mmCIF file of N, CA and C in Angstrom:
data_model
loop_
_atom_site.group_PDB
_atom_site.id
_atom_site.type_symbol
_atom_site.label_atom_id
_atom_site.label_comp_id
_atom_site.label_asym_id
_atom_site.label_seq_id
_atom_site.Cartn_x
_atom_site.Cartn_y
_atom_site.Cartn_z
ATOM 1 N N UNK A 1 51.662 152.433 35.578
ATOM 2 C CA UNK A 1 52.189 152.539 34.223
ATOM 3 C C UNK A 1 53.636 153.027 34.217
ATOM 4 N N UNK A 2 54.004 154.115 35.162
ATOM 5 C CA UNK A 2 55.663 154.312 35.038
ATOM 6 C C UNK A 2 56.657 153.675 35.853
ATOM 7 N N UNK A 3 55.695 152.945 36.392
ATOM 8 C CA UNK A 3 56.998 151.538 37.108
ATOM 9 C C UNK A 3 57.183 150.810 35.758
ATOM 10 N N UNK A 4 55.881 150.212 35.356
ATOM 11 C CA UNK A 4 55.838 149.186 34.379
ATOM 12 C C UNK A 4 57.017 149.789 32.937
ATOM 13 N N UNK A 5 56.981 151.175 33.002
ATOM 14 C CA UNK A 5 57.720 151.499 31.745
ATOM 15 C C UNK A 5 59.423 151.716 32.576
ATOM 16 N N UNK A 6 59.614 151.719 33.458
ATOM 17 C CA UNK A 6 60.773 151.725 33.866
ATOM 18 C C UNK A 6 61.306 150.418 34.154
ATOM 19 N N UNK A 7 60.862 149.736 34.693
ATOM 20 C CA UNK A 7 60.644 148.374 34.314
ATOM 21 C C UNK A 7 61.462 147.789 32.953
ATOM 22 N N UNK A 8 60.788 148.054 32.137
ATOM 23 C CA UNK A 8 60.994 147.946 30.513
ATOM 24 C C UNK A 8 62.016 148.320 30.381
ATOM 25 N N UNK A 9 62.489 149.489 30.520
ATOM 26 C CA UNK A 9 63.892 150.059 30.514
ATOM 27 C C UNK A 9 64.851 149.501 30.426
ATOM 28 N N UNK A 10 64.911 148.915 31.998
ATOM 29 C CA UNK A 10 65.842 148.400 32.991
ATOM 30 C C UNK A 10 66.484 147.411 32.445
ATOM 31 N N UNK A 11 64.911 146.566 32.181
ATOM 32 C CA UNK A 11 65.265 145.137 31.522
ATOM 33 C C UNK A 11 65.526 144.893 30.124
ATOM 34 N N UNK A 12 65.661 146.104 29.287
ATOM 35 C CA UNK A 12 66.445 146.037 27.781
ATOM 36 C C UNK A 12 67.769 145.839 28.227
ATOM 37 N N UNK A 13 68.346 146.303 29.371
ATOM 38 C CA UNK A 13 69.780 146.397 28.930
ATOM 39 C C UNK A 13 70.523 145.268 29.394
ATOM 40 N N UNK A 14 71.398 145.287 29.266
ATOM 41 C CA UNK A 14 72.535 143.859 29.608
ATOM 42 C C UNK A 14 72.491 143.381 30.549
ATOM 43 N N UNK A 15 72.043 141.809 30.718
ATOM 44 C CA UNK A 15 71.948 141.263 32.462
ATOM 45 C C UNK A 15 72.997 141.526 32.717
ATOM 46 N N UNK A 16 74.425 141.148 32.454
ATOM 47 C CA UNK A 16 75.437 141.742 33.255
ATOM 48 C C UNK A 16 75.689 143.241 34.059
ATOM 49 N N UNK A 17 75.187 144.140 32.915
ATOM 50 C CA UNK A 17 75.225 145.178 33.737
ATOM 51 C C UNK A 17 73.297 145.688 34.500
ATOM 52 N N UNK A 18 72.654 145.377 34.595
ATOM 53 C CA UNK A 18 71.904 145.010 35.540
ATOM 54 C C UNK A 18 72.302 144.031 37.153
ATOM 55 N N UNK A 19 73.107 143.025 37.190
ATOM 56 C CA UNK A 19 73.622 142.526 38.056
ATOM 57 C C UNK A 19 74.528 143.753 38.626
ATOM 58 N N UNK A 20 75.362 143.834 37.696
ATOM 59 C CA UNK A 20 76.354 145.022 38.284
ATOM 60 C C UNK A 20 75.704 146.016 39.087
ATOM 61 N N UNK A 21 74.648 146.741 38.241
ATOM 62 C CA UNK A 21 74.069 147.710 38.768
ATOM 63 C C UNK A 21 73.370 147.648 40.373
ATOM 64 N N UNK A 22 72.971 146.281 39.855
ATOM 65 C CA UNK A 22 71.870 146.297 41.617
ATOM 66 C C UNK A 22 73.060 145.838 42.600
ATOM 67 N N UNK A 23 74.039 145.037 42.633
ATOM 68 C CA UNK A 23 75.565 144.777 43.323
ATOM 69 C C UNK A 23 75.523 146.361 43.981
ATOM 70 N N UNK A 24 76.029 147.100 43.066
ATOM 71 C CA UNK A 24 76.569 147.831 43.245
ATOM 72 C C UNK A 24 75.637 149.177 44.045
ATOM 73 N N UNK A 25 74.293 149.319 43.820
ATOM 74 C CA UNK A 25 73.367 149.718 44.871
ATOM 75 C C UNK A 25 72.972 149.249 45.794
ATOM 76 N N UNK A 26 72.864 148.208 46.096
ATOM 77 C CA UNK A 26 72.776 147.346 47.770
ATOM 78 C C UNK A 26 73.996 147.762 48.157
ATOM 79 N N UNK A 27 75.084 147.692 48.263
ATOM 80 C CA UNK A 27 76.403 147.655 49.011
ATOM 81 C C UNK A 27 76.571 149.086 49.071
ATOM 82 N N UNK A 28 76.448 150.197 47.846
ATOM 83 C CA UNK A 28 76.511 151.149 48.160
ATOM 84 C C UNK A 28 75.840 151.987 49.003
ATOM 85 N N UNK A 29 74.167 151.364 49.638
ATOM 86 C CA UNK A 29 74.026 151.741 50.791
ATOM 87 C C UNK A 29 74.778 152.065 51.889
ATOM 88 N N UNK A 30 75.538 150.966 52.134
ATOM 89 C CA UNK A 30 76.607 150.892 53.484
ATOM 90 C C UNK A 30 77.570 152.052 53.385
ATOM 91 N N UNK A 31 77.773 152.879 52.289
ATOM 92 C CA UNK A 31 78.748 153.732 52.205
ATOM 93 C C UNK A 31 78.760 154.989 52.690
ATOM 94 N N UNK A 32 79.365 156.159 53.684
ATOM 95 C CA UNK A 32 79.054 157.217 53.617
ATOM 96 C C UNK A 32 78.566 158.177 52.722
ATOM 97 N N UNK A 33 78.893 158.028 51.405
ATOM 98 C CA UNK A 33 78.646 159.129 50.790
ATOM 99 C C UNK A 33 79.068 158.553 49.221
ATOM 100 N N UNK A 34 78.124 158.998 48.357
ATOM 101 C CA UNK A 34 78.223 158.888 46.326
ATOM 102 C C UNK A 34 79.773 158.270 46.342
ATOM 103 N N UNK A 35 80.836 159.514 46.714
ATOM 104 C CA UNK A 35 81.687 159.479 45.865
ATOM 105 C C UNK A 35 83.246 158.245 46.617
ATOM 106 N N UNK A 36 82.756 157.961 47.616
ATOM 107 C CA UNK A 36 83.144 156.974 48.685
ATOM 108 C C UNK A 36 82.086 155.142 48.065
ATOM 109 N N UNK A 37 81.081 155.493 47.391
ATOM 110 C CA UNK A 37 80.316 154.235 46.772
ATOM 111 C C UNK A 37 81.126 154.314 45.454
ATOM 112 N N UNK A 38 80.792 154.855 44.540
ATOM 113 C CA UNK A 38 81.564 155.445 43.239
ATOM 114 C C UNK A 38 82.775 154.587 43.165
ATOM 115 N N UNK A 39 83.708 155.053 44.007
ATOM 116 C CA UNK A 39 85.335 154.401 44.113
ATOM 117 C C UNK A 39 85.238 153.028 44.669
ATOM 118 N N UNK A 40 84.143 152.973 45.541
ATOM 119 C CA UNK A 40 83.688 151.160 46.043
ATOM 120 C C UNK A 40 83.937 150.256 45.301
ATOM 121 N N UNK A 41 82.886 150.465 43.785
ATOM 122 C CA UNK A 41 82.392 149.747 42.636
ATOM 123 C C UNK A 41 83.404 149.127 41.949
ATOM 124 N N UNK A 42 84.636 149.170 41.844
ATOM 125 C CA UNK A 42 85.236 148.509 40.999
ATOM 126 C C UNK A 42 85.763 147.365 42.224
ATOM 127 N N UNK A 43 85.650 146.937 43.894
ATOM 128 C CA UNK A 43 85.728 145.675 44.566
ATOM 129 C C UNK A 43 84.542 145.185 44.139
ATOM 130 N N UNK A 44 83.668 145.178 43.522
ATOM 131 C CA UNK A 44 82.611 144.809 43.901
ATOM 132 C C UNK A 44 82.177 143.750 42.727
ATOM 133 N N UNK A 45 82.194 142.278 42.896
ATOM 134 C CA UNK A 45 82.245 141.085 41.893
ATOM 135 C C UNK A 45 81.497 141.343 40.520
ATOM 136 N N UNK A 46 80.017 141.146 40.744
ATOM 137 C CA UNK A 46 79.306 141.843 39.552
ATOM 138 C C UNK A 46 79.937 142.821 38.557
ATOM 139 N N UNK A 47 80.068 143.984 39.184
ATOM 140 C CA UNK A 47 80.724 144.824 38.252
ATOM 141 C C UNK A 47 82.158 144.734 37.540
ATOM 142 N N UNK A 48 82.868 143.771 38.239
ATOM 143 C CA UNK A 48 84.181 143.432 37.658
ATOM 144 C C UNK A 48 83.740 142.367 36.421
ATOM 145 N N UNK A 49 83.193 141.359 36.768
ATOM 146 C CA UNK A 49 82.779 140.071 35.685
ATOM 147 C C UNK A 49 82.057 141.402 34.707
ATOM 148 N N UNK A 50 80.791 142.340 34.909
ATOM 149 C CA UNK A 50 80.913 143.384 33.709
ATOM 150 C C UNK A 50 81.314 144.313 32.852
ATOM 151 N N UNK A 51 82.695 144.769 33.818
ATOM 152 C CA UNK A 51 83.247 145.357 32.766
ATOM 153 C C UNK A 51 84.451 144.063 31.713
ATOM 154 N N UNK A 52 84.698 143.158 32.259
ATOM 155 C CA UNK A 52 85.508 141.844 31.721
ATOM 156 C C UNK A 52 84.264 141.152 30.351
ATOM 157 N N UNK A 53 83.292 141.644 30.392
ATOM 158 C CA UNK A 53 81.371 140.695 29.864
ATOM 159 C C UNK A 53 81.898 141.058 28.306
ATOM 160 N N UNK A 54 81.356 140.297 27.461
ATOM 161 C CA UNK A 54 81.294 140.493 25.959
ATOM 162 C C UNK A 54 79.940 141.680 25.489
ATOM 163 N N UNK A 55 78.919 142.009 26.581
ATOM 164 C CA UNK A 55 78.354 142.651 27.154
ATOM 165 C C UNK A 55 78.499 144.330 27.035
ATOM 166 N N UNK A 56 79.688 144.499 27.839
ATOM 167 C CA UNK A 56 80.531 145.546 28.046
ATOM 168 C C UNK A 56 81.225 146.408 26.328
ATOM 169 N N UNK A 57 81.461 145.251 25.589
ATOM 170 C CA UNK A 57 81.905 145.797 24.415
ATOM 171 C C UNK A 57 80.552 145.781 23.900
ATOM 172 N N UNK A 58 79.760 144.882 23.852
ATOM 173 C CA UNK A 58 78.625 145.064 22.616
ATOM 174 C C UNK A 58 77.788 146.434 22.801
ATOM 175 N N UNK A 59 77.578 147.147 23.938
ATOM 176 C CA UNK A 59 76.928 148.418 23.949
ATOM 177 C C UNK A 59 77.149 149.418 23.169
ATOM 178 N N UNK A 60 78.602 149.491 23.596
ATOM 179 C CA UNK A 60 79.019 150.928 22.483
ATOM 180 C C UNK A 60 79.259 150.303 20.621
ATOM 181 N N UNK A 61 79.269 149.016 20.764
ATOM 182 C CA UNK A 61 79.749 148.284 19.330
ATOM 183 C C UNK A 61 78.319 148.911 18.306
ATOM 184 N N UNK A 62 77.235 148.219 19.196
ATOM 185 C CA UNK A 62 75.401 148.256 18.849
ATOM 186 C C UNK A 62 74.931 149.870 18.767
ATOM 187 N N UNK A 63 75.748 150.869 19.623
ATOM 188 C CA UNK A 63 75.373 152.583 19.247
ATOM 189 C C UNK A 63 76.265 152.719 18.185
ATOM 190 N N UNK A 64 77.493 152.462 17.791
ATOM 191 C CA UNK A 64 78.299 152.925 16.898
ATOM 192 C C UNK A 64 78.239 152.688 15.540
ATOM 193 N N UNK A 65 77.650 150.931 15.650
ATOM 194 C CA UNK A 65 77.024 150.648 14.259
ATOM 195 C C UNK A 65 75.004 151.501 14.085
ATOM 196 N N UNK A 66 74.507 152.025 14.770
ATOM 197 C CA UNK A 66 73.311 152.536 15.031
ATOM 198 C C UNK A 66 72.369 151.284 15.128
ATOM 199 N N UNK A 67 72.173 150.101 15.450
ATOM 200 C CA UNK A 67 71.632 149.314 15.745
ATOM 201 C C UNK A 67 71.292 148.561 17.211
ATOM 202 N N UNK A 68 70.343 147.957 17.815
ATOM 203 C CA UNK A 68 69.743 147.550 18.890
ATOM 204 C C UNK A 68 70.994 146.533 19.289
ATOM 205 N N UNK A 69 71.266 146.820 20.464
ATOM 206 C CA UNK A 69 72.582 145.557 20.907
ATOM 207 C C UNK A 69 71.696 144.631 21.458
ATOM 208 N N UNK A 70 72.766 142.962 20.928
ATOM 209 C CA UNK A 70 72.468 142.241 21.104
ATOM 210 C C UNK A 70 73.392 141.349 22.053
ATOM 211 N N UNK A 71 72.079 141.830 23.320
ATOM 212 C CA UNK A 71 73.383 141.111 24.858
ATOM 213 C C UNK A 71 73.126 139.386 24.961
ATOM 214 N N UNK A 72 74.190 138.988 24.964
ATOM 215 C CA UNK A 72 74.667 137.386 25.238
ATOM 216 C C UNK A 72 74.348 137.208 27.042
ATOM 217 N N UNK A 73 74.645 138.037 27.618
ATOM 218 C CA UNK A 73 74.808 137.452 29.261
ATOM 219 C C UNK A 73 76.223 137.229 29.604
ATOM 220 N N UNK A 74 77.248 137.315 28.545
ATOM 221 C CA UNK A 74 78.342 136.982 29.098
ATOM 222 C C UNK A 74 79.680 138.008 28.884
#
């Protein structure tokens, strides 16, 4: 049941930043240390196409108006 609800979570939020996110945890394995991954993340493709995503603006757009954002994928 708390996979399945984390799960759920995961997958409300923006495929872009889901791509980003898992990009950016596989590779950050290879890294010595958080803050050496941390500074990684902005080479790292996924996360660039998400912070560039229509995605990227609709999060804070969808908390600011107090309503459920509505992610495009792009």
């Amino acid at each position: 049941d708390a996979v399945d609800a984390w799960c759920g979570k995961i997958l409300a939020g923006a495929p872009t930043a889901i791509q980003a996110s898992k990009e950016a945890m596989l590779k950050g394995l290879d890294e010595p240390d958080l803050a050496t991954a941390m500074r990684a993340q902005e080479s790292y493709p996924a996360f660039a196409r998400w912070r560039r995503s229509d995605d990227a603006k609709e999060g804070p757009r969808a908390f600011a108006e107090k309503r459920p954002p509505r992610w495009t994928g792009r």
